[in-house]
Amino acid sequence: MKNALLLALPLLALATVSARAEPLQVGISVGSLGNPFFVAAKNGAVTEARLADPNAQITTVSSDYDLNKQINQMQNFISSGDKIILLNAADPEAIAPAVASAKAQGIVVAAFDVAAKGATVTAMTDNIKAGEMSCQYLADKLGHKGDIVIINGPHVSSVIDRVKGCEQVFAQYPAMKVLNDNQDAKGSRDGGFAVAQTLLTRFGHIDGMFVINEEEALGTDLAAHQQGRHEMIITTVDGSPAGVEALKSSTSLIVATAAQNPFEIARTALRLGLDVLHGKPPAQTTVLLPPALVTRDNVASYNGWVNN
């Protein structure tokens, strides 16, 4: 009996080592890998995962803002045995059942960039502040008067909060009139171009535009140039490489952006998720990262996403 036990001990030790050696598995679902914001976010998450486990297995997929597609992605992450799901929710409310299913399997769901109902932890930009910052600059540049258009985006918390922050600024100035604020440009350059074409045709004069992200803003800028409309200025949110180039261009109508740090947003979300996974739940389950205003005056000193 004693000999049998002694023979079994090495096997038990090997089993324990094998169990400990299982690599960290992380599933990441982002809005669109065609957007450089999510490429930077993915890089931040991968960096943090590799620090935690050099052999971490990381799968990154694009939901393309399609709820059903993202639900299927969540189910695949669950089936694959992922320990953490990093989630950029296509719909912050409707994704709740998929989040609950993952948590029921012991998976930590870390939301990033936008909220997701039921998520274990969340990290995102303070988007109300980003909207306020961008629109305060717009209001100041226009002398607190003029006709304004807000080009909206996907119905997710980050966009909703940016528009909310922006409209809170404009509400302070009776001489600022918001002509339209409900057109969804889908978060993309093509969407921004299409919506801007319609709005520029509809309104013969626009003094300023707040556009919810730089991809939309770049499309808006192109549409304005194609229609020979140069009377307005544009402010936005992101701080992307393309946005920086627009700020440096004397012909662009984009004059300011509230810069985010997607690398650090996703990295923070994964770090919070790892803490929970290791039995150390954070004091704050939601972390808001501050934006920074980048304008033509200070763009030369802005480090940008690529230097994270």
PDB file of C-alpha atoms in Angstrom, residues 146-263:
ATOM      1  CA  GLY A 146     -24.520  79.540 -34.335  1.00  0.00           C
ATOM      2  CA  ASP A 147     -26.283  76.629 -36.020  1.00  0.00           C
ATOM      3  CA  ILE A 148     -24.949  73.236 -34.965  1.00  0.00           C
ATOM      4  CA  VAL A 149     -25.296  69.657 -36.187  1.00  0.00           C
ATOM      5  CA  ILE A 150     -24.487  66.607 -34.072  1.00  0.00           C
ATOM      6  CA  ILE A 151     -23.721  63.496 -36.115  1.00  0.00           C
ATOM      7  CA  ASN A 152     -24.646  60.543 -33.933  1.00  0.00           C
ATOM      8  CA  GLY A 153     -23.588  56.884 -34.002  1.00  0.00           C
ATOM      9  CA  PRO A 154     -24.384  53.348 -32.831  1.00  0.00           C
ATOM     10  CA  HIS A 155     -26.711  53.197 -29.827  1.00  0.00           C
ATOM     11  CA  VAL A 156     -24.071  52.198 -27.293  1.00  0.00           C
ATOM     12  CA  SER A 157     -23.186  53.801 -23.985  1.00  0.00           C
ATOM     13  CA  SER A 158     -20.039  55.590 -25.180  1.00  0.00           C
ATOM     14  CA  VAL A 159     -21.908  57.339 -27.996  1.00  0.00           C
ATOM     15  CA  ILE A 160     -24.933  58.112 -25.849  1.00  0.00           C
ATOM     16  CA  ASP A 161     -22.689  59.663 -23.188  1.00  0.00           C
ATOM     17  CA  ARG A 162     -20.709  61.747 -25.676  1.00  0.00           C
ATOM     18  CA  VAL A 163     -23.877  63.235 -27.135  1.00  0.00           C
ATOM     19  CA  LYS A 164     -25.234  63.819 -23.632  1.00  0.00           C
ATOM     20  CA  GLY A 165     -22.089  65.673 -22.589  1.00  0.00           C
ATOM     21  CA  CYS A 166     -22.116  67.706 -25.779  1.00  0.00           C
ATOM     22  CA  GLU A 167     -25.754  68.741 -25.484  1.00  0.00           C
ATOM     23  CA  GLN A 168     -25.210  69.750 -21.859  1.00  0.00           C
ATOM     24  CA  VAL A 169     -22.654  72.261 -23.107  1.00  0.00           C
ATOM     25  CA  PHE A 170     -24.840  73.667 -25.867  1.00  0.00           C
ATOM     26  CA  ALA A 171     -27.780  73.986 -23.455  1.00  0.00           C
ATOM     27  CA  GLN A 172     -25.809  76.674 -21.618  1.00  0.00           C
ATOM     28  CA  TYR A 173     -25.843  78.956 -24.668  1.00  0.00           C
ATOM     29  CA  PRO A 174     -29.285  80.079 -25.951  1.00  0.00           C
ATOM     30  CA  ALA A 175     -27.745  81.434 -29.153  1.00  0.00           C
ATOM     31  CA  MET A 176     -26.541  77.968 -30.146  1.00  0.00           C
ATOM     32  CA  LYS A 177     -29.180  76.032 -32.079  1.00  0.00           C
ATOM     33  CA  VAL A 178     -28.876  72.273 -32.652  1.00  0.00           C
ATOM     34  CA  LEU A 179     -30.373  71.641 -36.085  1.00  0.00           C
ATOM     35  CA  ASN A 180     -30.170  67.837 -35.923  1.00  0.00           C
ATOM     36  CA  ASP A 181     -28.772  65.248 -33.516  1.00  0.00           C
ATOM     37  CA  ASN A 182     -30.356  61.890 -34.395  1.00  0.00           C
ATOM     38  CA  GLN A 183     -28.602  60.620 -37.525  1.00  0.00           C
ATOM     39  CA  ASP A 184     -26.657  57.381 -36.931  1.00  0.00           C
ATOM     40  CA  ALA A 185     -23.517  57.338 -39.089  1.00  0.00           C
ATOM     41  CA  LYS A 186     -22.672  53.779 -37.911  1.00  0.00           C
ATOM     42  CA  GLY A 187     -19.312  54.739 -36.416  1.00  0.00           C
ATOM     43  CA  SER A 188     -17.647  54.527 -39.843  1.00  0.00           C
ATOM     44  CA  ARG A 189     -16.071  56.837 -42.401  1.00  0.00           C
ATOM     45  CA  ASP A 190     -18.528  55.754 -45.097  1.00  0.00           C
ATOM     46  CA  GLY A 191     -21.411  56.325 -42.695  1.00  0.00           C
ATOM     47  CA  GLY A 192     -20.149  59.784 -41.802  1.00  0.00           C
ATOM     48  CA  PHE A 193     -19.844  60.655 -45.482  1.00  0.00           C
ATOM     49  CA  ALA A 194     -23.387  59.479 -46.281  1.00  0.00           C
ATOM     50  CA  VAL A 195     -25.064  61.178 -43.309  1.00  0.00           C
ATOM     51  CA  ALA A 196     -23.125  64.396 -43.835  1.00  0.00           C
ATOM     52  CA  GLN A 197     -24.146  64.510 -47.496  1.00  0.00           C
ATOM     53  CA  THR A 198     -27.797  64.386 -46.441  1.00  0.00           C
ATOM     54  CA  LEU A 199     -27.431  66.986 -43.688  1.00  0.00           C
ATOM     55  CA  LEU A 200     -25.387  69.364 -45.831  1.00  0.00           C
ATOM     56  CA  THR A 201     -28.069  69.191 -48.511  1.00  0.00           C
ATOM     57  CA  ARG A 202     -30.807  69.742 -45.941  1.00  0.00           C
ATOM     58  CA  PHE A 203     -29.201  72.697 -44.170  1.00  0.00           C
ATOM     59  CA  GLY A 204     -27.840  75.546 -46.283  1.00  0.00           C
ATOM     60  CA  HIS A 205     -25.601  76.899 -43.546  1.00  0.00           C
ATOM     61  CA  ILE A 206     -23.951  75.106 -40.623  1.00  0.00           C
ATOM     62  CA  ASP A 207     -21.516  76.813 -38.254  1.00  0.00           C
ATOM     63  CA  GLY A 208     -20.265  73.791 -36.389  1.00  0.00           C
ATOM     64  CA  MET A 209     -20.499  70.015 -36.190  1.00  0.00           C
ATOM     65  CA  PHE A 210     -19.837  67.638 -33.344  1.00  0.00           C
ATOM     66  CA  VAL A 211     -19.230  64.146 -34.723  1.00  0.00           C
ATOM     67  CA  ILE A 212     -19.103  61.253 -32.249  1.00  0.00           C
ATOM     68  CA  ASN A 213     -15.865  59.691 -33.510  1.00  0.00           C
ATOM     69  CA  GLU A 214     -13.062  60.481 -35.909  1.00  0.00           C
ATOM     70  CA  GLU A 215     -13.928  57.866 -38.511  1.00  0.00           C
ATOM     71  CA  GLU A 216     -17.319  59.535 -38.960  1.00  0.00           C
ATOM     72  CA  ALA A 217     -15.691  62.964 -38.750  1.00  0.00           C
ATOM     73  CA  LEU A 218     -13.252  62.147 -41.555  1.00  0.00           C
ATOM     74  CA  GLY A 219     -16.168  61.083 -43.770  1.00  0.00           C
ATOM     75  CA  THR A 220     -18.028  64.253 -42.813  1.00  0.00           C
ATOM     76  CA  ASP A 221     -15.007  66.381 -43.695  1.00  0.00           C
ATOM     77  CA  LEU A 222     -14.774  64.725 -47.115  1.00  0.00           C
ATOM     78  CA  ALA A 223     -18.481  65.266 -47.812  1.00  0.00           C
ATOM     79  CA  ALA A 224     -18.212  68.948 -46.902  1.00  0.00           C
ATOM     80  CA  HIS A 225     -15.248  69.435 -49.234  1.00  0.00           C
ATOM     81  CA  GLN A 226     -17.000  67.647 -52.087  1.00  0.00           C
ATOM     82  CA  GLN A 227     -19.992  69.961 -51.702  1.00  0.00           C
ATOM     83  CA  GLY A 228     -17.789  73.039 -51.450  1.00  0.00           C
ATOM     84  CA  ARG A 229     -18.974  73.705 -47.897  1.00  0.00           C
ATOM     85  CA  HIS A 230     -16.180  75.233 -45.850  1.00  0.00           C
ATOM     86  CA  GLU A 231     -18.107  77.472 -43.476  1.00  0.00           C
ATOM     87  CA  MET A 232     -18.196  75.059 -40.534  1.00  0.00           C
ATOM     88  CA  ILE A 233     -15.693  73.660 -38.065  1.00  0.00           C
ATOM     89  CA  ILE A 234     -15.791  70.085 -36.747  1.00  0.00           C
ATOM     90  CA  THR A 235     -14.879  68.648 -33.363  1.00  0.00           C
ATOM     91  CA  THR A 236     -14.913  64.979 -32.445  1.00  0.00           C
ATOM     92  CA  VAL A 237     -13.578  62.219 -30.154  1.00  0.00           C
ATOM     93  CA  ASP A 238     -10.755  59.664 -30.456  1.00  0.00           C
ATOM     94  CA  GLY A 239      -7.179  60.886 -31.034  1.00  0.00           C
ATOM     95  CA  SER A 240      -6.430  58.332 -33.769  1.00  0.00           C
ATOM     96  CA  PRO A 241      -3.465  58.563 -36.170  1.00  0.00           C
ATOM     97  CA  ALA A 242      -5.818  59.651 -38.974  1.00  0.00           C
ATOM     98  CA  GLY A 243      -7.388  62.234 -36.687  1.00  0.00           C
ATOM     99  CA  VAL A 244      -3.969  63.628 -35.846  1.00  0.00           C
ATOM    100  CA  GLU A 245      -3.152  63.992 -39.543  1.00  0.00           C
ATOM    101  CA  ALA A 246      -6.443  65.853 -40.056  1.00  0.00           C
ATOM    102  CA  LEU A 247      -5.601  68.260 -37.226  1.00  0.00           C
ATOM    103  CA  LYS A 248      -2.230  68.934 -38.813  1.00  0.00           C
ATOM    104  CA  SER A 249      -3.810  69.644 -42.215  1.00  0.00           C
ATOM    105  CA  SER A 250      -4.648  73.270 -42.969  1.00  0.00           C
ATOM    106  CA  THR A 251      -7.451  72.201 -45.316  1.00  0.00           C
ATOM    107  CA  SER A 252      -9.300  69.938 -42.861  1.00  0.00           C
ATOM    108  CA  LEU A 253     -12.392  71.275 -41.123  1.00  0.00           C
ATOM    109  CA  ILE A 254     -11.571  69.166 -38.032  1.00  0.00           C
ATOM    110  CA  VAL A 255     -10.117  71.485 -35.391  1.00  0.00           C
ATOM    111  CA  ALA A 256     -10.201  69.468 -32.148  1.00  0.00           C
ATOM    112  CA  THR A 257     -10.702  65.994 -30.703  1.00  0.00           C
ATOM    113  CA  ALA A 258     -11.137  64.589 -27.204  1.00  0.00           C
ATOM    114  CA  ALA A 259      -8.469  61.905 -27.301  1.00  0.00           C
ATOM    115  CA  GLN A 260      -8.990  58.467 -25.807  1.00  0.00           C
ATOM    116  CA  ASN A 261      -6.412  55.806 -24.985  1.00  0.00           C
ATOM    117  CA  PRO A 262      -7.804  52.534 -26.414  1.00  0.00           C
ATOM    118  CA  PHE A 263      -4.612  50.637 -25.588  1.00  0.00           C
TER     119      PHE A 263
END
